[in-house]
Structures are given as structure tokens and as C-alpha cells.
Amino acid sequence: MTQEFSYFAPGPAKIPEEVLRGLQEEILQYKDTHVSVLEVSHRSKDFGNIIESTEQLTRELLHVPANYRILFMQGGGTGQFAAVPLNLMPRTGKADYLVTGSWSAKAAKEAAKYGQVSEVVPRAGRYVGVPPPATWTLDPQASYVYYCANETVEGVELQSVPEVPAGVPLVCDMSSNFFTRPFDVSKFGVIYGGAQKNIGCAGVTMVIIREDLLGNPLPVCPSVLDYTVTAKNKSLYNTPPTFAIHVMGEVLAWVRQEGGVEEMERRCLEKSNMIYSIIDKSGGFYSAVVEPGSRSRVNVVFRVGGVAGDKQKEAAFLEEATKKGLLSLKGHRSVGGVRASLYNALTIKDTRRLADFMVSYQREHRA
Ligand SMILES: *Cc1c(COP(=O)(O)O)cnc(C)c1O
């Protein structure tokens, strides 16, 4: 019997197999062009169709209102940590950051180069949950309020869109839970996400921005991070990551075919509940770190051998999982433990294989 493999990587992450098979052919020849999809000019009609259809799929899947622009940028999520202040900070020179984990902390640090940054969520110790909104200190004069919808490293996810003072644009990093649930785009000023978690491969970052926020970047803003320049040039100011945009379009077509973001949400809940319920029923053999109300549906972080984890027991668990073909379950180096990333392409069947493994592993290793 050939061994099965399931890939739980946090990003770059699994891409649906059907999509990969299609790409395999297109790498040799794209449609009837006699050239590889890797070779298609960004100024050609073929690429025009690729970028146009990727935008249209996004508009359809997320019900993006007409007064929002969709941009394809480079520099990853990290590039956006700078792009956001470079484009929005001039409004008042200060911004509010909801720091709920490593990624929003990095974003706040980057933004502080360009303006006055306030961390508005009280923090006690490690990131294990989102303190209640009543404890936040939001400034009605802020240029924007920034948050990360899903903290990929810690497995902390906000389960609803935060309320912000009237007139203050809300900015969200959705890199790791983009297209995993429906949401109301009109509540946001800017939404962005790198492709390599849920919507493709590394190299492209999608930005959705309300039109009225364009036109006021800091004078030092580099052209490649400038939302206004990018929008004006339809994401073709310079050579865009053509292949990564194509992969994104193919993944979004797959999302639509599978039933859209509503179906992705249903699957995310089914998958993450399957793993959390094994953790919760394990009698302490496995321990979830994050508070129940903030548990991520896409990055399930847990410990083996007590709430603080036991390094040796975790290493043994990971080694055995790898032998069984359950790959890349190791937690982020900064927090340790185990992390199962259950993004859209990770199937219910993959998740069940992990669930079955966790149950049998516990049975064999109970003290
Ligand atoms: C992965 C990730 C990033 C960083 O993305 P890069 O493409 O590596 O810059 C930022 N924010 C979140 C939430 C992420 O998951």
C-alpha cells in the first residue's frame, strides 16, 4: 500500500490537487498560446484576462462593493506592514493597533517608523486570547485602526469584526483566514492577505481598499508600496508576479466551484472542531493554549504533556506523526508545541487522519 500524506504547513501551504494538475499542463503551454503560463507577458491580452478574472472572482466571492479597488502587490504581508502606514498615516499622523499576537506586534513596530502608534488592547503575558472590547482604548482621531483577523503563530482569531469610532477606517490583515468565511467588506477601509496560506502560492498579496482612502500617501512612500499608483495602473505599474496571480485565480475558481466562502467556513468549523474536541476530551494529554472564544479555525495550536508542553513528548509526537505521513505539524519556533494549519485546501479527510492519529497516539502513550 502506498503511504498517504497530509500537509498541515502554516504557509506556504497546501494547494488543491485539482489546481496543481491544471497548472502542470499550463506550465508547458498556456491555452493555445504556444508559450508557458510562466512566460506570458504582463501586457498581453492573455494576462489581462487572468488578472481581470481573478479580480472578478474576488468581487463575486466576497461581494466586494463597487467603491472598493482590488490591488495585486508584492512584498508579502510584511510589505503591507509598511504600506498601510505609508498610505494612511498622513490622515492624522497616529494610528491604533490591536496587538493580539506576533503578526500584529510586527505590524505595529513597522508602523511606528512612520507615525505615532498606540497599542490599544491591554496585554497580560502571552497571546492566548483577545481581551473584551470594553477594555480597548480607541482614539477617535486615529488615522486608522489596525488588527490581524487571525494570528497564525499563536492560533488566536477574532470571531467578529471589531467596532471602531465613526469615521476611522478599519484595516485588517487577513493573510491566514482570507476566504475562509463571508464578511462585510463595507466595514473595512483596507483588507489585505498574502496568497500563500489560503489562496495560492507565495509572491502576491491581495489588497482591497475603499476608493476614498487613495490619493494621500506619505511623500516618501515607494511606488511599489503606493496604493494610489498601484490602483491607477491596475496593478501593472511594474511587472507583477504573473504566475502567482494566475495561481490565485485558479484557487479562487476552485473555491467558487466548491461552494464559495460559505462552504469554506462550514468546512473550517468542521475541521477545527474535530481537532479541538479531541484535545478537550483528552483529559490533559493534549492541551489547547488559546481561550475557547479566541480559538482559531485555521491554526489549531496545542501542547502535549501539560499546558506548558513537554519538549520531549512533543518531539516524540511530531516524529511519530511524520512517520504516519502527517507533515509539518511543528509549532512556530517562537511558541513551540504543535500547530495544525487547516486552511481551505486541507480536506476533511486529511483532518480525520490527524484526528484518528491523535486518538490512537494517546491510547498508546497514556501514562
Ligand atoms: C504569514 C503572515 C504574514 C507575513 O507574510 P509574509 O508574506 O511572510 O510577509 C503576515 N500576517 C499574517 C497574519 C500571516 O499569517
Short mmCIF file of C-alpha atoms in Angstrom, two decimals, residues 108-345:
data_model
loop_
_atom_site.label_atom_id
_atom_site.label_comp_id
_atom_site.label_asym_id
_atom_site.label_seq_id
_atom_site.Cartn_x
_atom_site.Cartn_y
_atom_site.Cartn_z
CA ALA A 108 2.76 47.91 14.96
CA LYS A 109 6.56 48.02 15.18
CA GLU A 110 6.88 48.72 11.46
CA ALA A 111 4.19 51.41 11.52
CA ALA A 112 5.97 53.23 14.35
CA LYS A 113 8.62 54.25 11.78
CA TYR A 114 6.02 56.41 10.06
CA GLY A 115 3.84 57.86 12.78
CA GLN A 116 2.59 57.63 16.33
CA VAL A 117 1.37 54.12 17.11
CA SER A 118 -0.79 53.22 20.11
CA GLU A 119 -1.30 49.65 21.23
CA VAL A 120 -4.92 49.77 22.34
CA VAL A 121 -5.51 46.27 23.70
CA PRO A 122 -4.25 45.56 27.24
CA ARG A 123 -1.79 42.71 27.34
CA ALA A 124 -1.01 40.32 30.16
CA GLY A 125 1.70 37.77 29.36
CA ARG A 126 1.50 35.56 26.31
CA TYR A 127 -1.03 35.95 23.50
CA VAL A 128 -3.79 33.48 24.32
CA GLY A 129 -6.95 35.43 23.56
CA VAL A 130 -8.48 38.76 22.64
CA PRO A 131 -9.40 40.90 25.69
CA PRO A 132 -13.02 42.18 25.60
CA PRO A 133 -13.66 45.34 23.51
CA ALA A 134 -14.69 47.26 26.65
CA THR A 135 -11.01 47.21 27.70
CA TRP A 136 -9.71 48.76 24.46
CA THR A 137 -8.80 52.43 24.31
CA LEU A 138 -9.64 53.58 20.78
CA ASP A 139 -8.81 57.12 19.66
CA PRO A 140 -11.49 58.81 17.51
CA GLN A 141 -8.66 60.88 15.95
CA ALA A 142 -6.63 57.89 14.77
CA SER A 143 -5.72 57.67 11.07
CA TYR A 144 -6.93 54.08 11.19
CA VAL A 145 -7.49 51.11 13.49
CA TYR A 146 -5.41 48.06 12.62
CA TYR A 147 -5.91 44.41 13.56
CA CYS A 148 -4.94 40.91 12.46
CA ALA A 149 -8.00 38.70 11.96
CA ASN A 150 -6.08 35.51 12.65
CA GLU A 151 -2.77 35.32 14.46
CA THR A 152 -1.14 32.45 12.58
CA VAL A 153 1.64 31.81 15.11
CA GLU A 154 -0.43 31.69 18.31
CA GLY A 155 -3.72 30.45 16.80
CA VAL A 156 -5.73 33.45 18.06
CA GLU A 157 -8.65 34.51 15.85
CA LEU A 158 -11.11 37.38 16.23
CA GLN A 159 -14.56 35.90 15.74
CA SER A 160 -16.22 39.16 14.69
CA VAL A 161 -15.26 42.46 13.10
CA PRO A 162 -14.28 44.99 15.80
CA GLU A 163 -16.38 48.12 16.29
CA VAL A 164 -14.37 51.29 15.73
CA PRO A 165 -15.11 55.02 16.22
CA ALA A 166 -17.21 56.52 13.41
CA GLY A 167 -15.12 57.77 10.51
CA VAL A 168 -11.94 55.87 11.47
CA PRO A 169 -11.01 53.38 8.73
CA LEU A 170 -10.57 49.79 9.84
CA VAL A 171 -7.54 47.96 8.43
CA CYS A 172 -7.26 44.19 8.60
CA ASP A 173 -4.52 41.64 7.95
CA MET A 174 -6.44 38.55 6.78
CA SER A 175 -3.38 36.70 5.49
CA SER A 176 -4.20 33.43 7.22
CA ASN A 177 -8.01 33.41 7.18
CA PHE A 178 -8.81 35.20 3.91
CA PHE A 179 -11.66 33.48 2.03
CA THR A 180 -12.43 31.16 4.96
CA ARG A 181 -15.74 32.86 5.86
CA PRO A 182 -18.08 35.53 4.49
CA PHE A 183 -17.68 39.04 5.91
CA ASP A 184 -18.99 42.51 5.22
CA VAL A 185 -16.32 44.29 3.15
CA SER A 186 -18.06 47.63 3.66
CA LYS A 187 -16.98 47.69 7.32
CA PHE A 188 -13.34 48.00 6.23
CA GLY A 189 -11.04 50.66 4.84
CA VAL A 190 -8.31 48.22 3.83
CA ILE A 191 -8.15 44.42 3.86
CA TYR A 192 -5.08 42.52 2.77
CA GLY A 193 -3.75 39.00 2.63
CA GLY A 194 -0.72 37.19 1.29
CA ALA A 195 -1.69 34.35 -1.04
CA GLN A 196 0.44 31.54 0.38
CA LYS A 197 -1.94 30.44 3.13
CA ASN A 198 -5.44 30.11 1.69
CA ILE A 199 -5.43 31.47 -1.83
CA GLY A 200 -2.36 30.32 -3.73
CA CYS A 201 1.41 30.47 -3.62
CA ALA A 202 3.91 32.99 -2.25
CA GLY A 203 4.60 36.11 -4.31
CA VAL A 204 1.37 38.09 -4.40
CA THR A 205 -0.61 39.97 -1.77
CA MET A 206 -4.18 41.00 -2.41
CA VAL A 207 -5.30 44.39 -1.12
CA ILE A 208 -8.94 45.51 -1.06
CA ILE A 209 -9.19 49.25 -0.42
CA ARG A 210 -12.04 51.76 -0.22
CA GLU A 211 -11.56 54.27 -3.03
CA ASP A 212 -11.73 57.41 -0.88
CA LEU A 213 -8.59 56.31 1.02
CA LEU A 214 -6.47 56.60 -2.11
CA GLY A 215 -4.58 59.75 -3.02
CA ASN A 216 -2.86 60.70 0.22
CA PRO A 217 0.38 58.70 0.71
CA LEU A 218 3.40 59.97 2.64
CA PRO A 219 5.78 61.68 0.18
CA VAL A 220 8.47 59.05 0.91
CA CYS A 221 6.16 56.14 0.03
CA PRO A 222 7.96 53.91 -2.52
CA SER A 223 5.97 53.50 -5.75
CA VAL A 224 5.73 49.72 -5.35
CA LEU A 225 4.00 50.14 -1.97
CA ASP A 226 1.84 53.06 -3.09
CA TYR A 227 -1.86 52.11 -3.24
CA THR A 228 -2.68 55.11 -5.40
CA VAL A 229 0.00 54.34 -8.00
CA THR A 230 -0.98 50.66 -7.98
CA ALA A 231 -4.70 51.42 -8.39
CA LYS A 232 -4.11 53.96 -11.15
CA ASN A 233 -2.05 51.43 -13.08
CA LYS A 234 -4.38 48.48 -12.43
CA SER A 235 -1.57 46.64 -10.58
CA LEU A 236 0.65 46.89 -13.68
CA TYR A 237 2.90 49.81 -12.72
CA ASN A 238 5.80 47.36 -12.88
CA THR A 239 5.93 43.65 -13.72
CA PRO A 240 3.51 41.96 -11.33
CA PRO A 241 4.03 38.38 -10.06
CA THR A 242 2.18 36.98 -13.06
CA PHE A 243 2.30 33.31 -12.16
CA ALA A 244 1.31 33.87 -8.52
CA ILE A 245 -1.69 35.91 -9.70
CA HIS A 246 -2.68 33.11 -12.06
CA VAL A 247 -2.43 30.53 -9.27
CA MET A 248 -4.60 32.77 -7.09
CA GLY A 249 -7.22 32.95 -9.85
CA GLU A 250 -7.25 29.18 -10.20
CA VAL A 251 -7.57 28.67 -6.43
CA LEU A 252 -10.45 31.17 -6.26
CA ALA A 253 -12.19 29.39 -9.14
CA TRP A 254 -11.82 26.20 -7.09
CA VAL A 255 -13.34 27.96 -4.04
CA ARG A 256 -16.33 29.01 -6.15
CA GLN A 257 -16.76 25.52 -7.55
CA GLU A 258 -16.66 24.02 -4.05
CA GLY A 259 -19.47 26.29 -2.84
CA GLY A 260 -17.84 29.63 -2.07
CA VAL A 261 -16.66 31.14 1.21
CA GLU A 262 -19.83 29.96 2.96
CA GLU A 263 -18.82 26.35 2.30
CA MET A 264 -15.20 27.13 3.28
CA GLU A 265 -16.50 28.43 6.62
CA ARG A 266 -18.56 25.29 7.18
CA ARG A 267 -15.53 23.11 6.48
CA CYS A 268 -13.21 25.22 8.67
CA LEU A 269 -15.58 24.77 11.59
CA GLU A 270 -15.97 21.05 11.00
CA LYS A 271 -12.21 20.55 10.72
CA SER A 272 -11.16 22.68 13.69
CA ASN A 273 -13.98 21.36 15.93
CA MET A 274 -12.84 17.82 15.14
CA ILE A 275 -9.35 18.55 16.50
CA TYR A 276 -10.36 20.80 19.41
CA SER A 277 -12.86 18.23 20.65
CA ILE A 278 -10.15 15.54 20.79
CA ILE A 279 -7.92 17.95 22.70
CA ASP A 280 -10.72 18.83 25.13
CA LYS A 281 -11.67 15.19 25.70
CA SER A 282 -8.07 14.03 26.17
CA GLY A 283 -8.06 14.61 29.93
CA GLY A 284 -4.97 16.80 29.72
CA PHE A 285 -2.94 14.54 27.41
CA TYR A 286 -3.31 17.35 24.86
CA SER A 287 -3.88 20.99 25.90
CA ALA A 288 -5.23 23.84 23.82
CA VAL A 289 -3.41 27.05 24.71
CA VAL A 290 -5.86 29.65 23.42
CA GLU A 291 -9.03 30.71 25.29
CA PRO A 292 -12.11 29.00 23.81
CA GLY A 293 -13.63 32.26 22.49
CA SER A 294 -10.50 33.15 20.52
CA ARG A 295 -9.54 29.74 19.15
CA SER A 296 -8.51 29.86 15.53
CA ARG A 297 -10.50 27.81 13.00
CA VAL A 298 -7.42 27.56 10.76
CA ASN A 299 -4.36 27.25 13.03
CA VAL A 300 -5.05 24.81 15.87
CA VAL A 301 -2.22 25.24 18.37
CA PHE A 302 -1.84 22.70 21.18
CA ARG A 303 0.64 21.18 23.61
CA VAL A 304 1.45 17.60 24.52
CA GLY A 305 2.32 16.71 28.12
CA GLY A 306 0.70 19.56 30.06
CA VAL A 307 -0.46 23.14 29.44
CA ALA A 308 3.14 24.37 29.16
CA GLY A 309 4.10 21.41 26.96
CA ASP A 310 6.81 18.84 27.42
CA LYS A 311 9.54 19.27 24.80
CA GLN A 312 10.47 15.59 24.68
CA LYS A 313 6.89 14.38 24.49
CA GLU A 314 6.13 16.88 21.76
CA ALA A 315 9.17 15.84 19.75
CA ALA A 316 8.12 12.19 20.05
CA PHE A 317 4.55 13.05 18.97
CA LEU A 318 5.79 15.01 15.95
CA GLU A 319 8.20 12.26 14.95
CA GLU A 320 5.50 9.63 15.05
CA ALA A 321 3.08 11.89 13.14
CA THR A 322 5.67 12.43 10.41
CA LYS A 323 6.16 8.66 10.12
CA LYS A 324 2.41 8.34 9.58
CA GLY A 325 2.55 10.90 6.74
CA LEU A 326 1.13 13.81 8.80
CA LEU A 327 3.58 16.54 7.79
CA SER A 328 4.59 19.97 9.11
CA LEU A 329 2.73 19.91 12.42
CA LYS A 330 5.52 21.55 14.38
CA GLY A 331 4.53 24.75 16.19
CA HIS A 332 6.18 28.07 15.31
CA ARG A 333 9.72 28.27 16.71
CA SER A 334 8.74 31.17 18.97
CA VAL A 335 5.94 29.30 20.78
CA GLY A 336 6.75 25.59 20.34
CA GLY A 337 4.22 22.78 20.67
CA VAL A 338 2.07 21.55 17.82
CA ARG A 339 0.21 23.58 15.21
CA ALA A 340 -2.21 22.04 12.73
CA SER A 341 -2.93 24.50 9.94
CA LEU A 342 -6.31 23.64 8.45
CA TYR A 343 -6.59 26.07 5.55
CA ASN A 344 -9.12 25.73 2.73
CA ALA A 345 -7.16 23.18 0.70
#
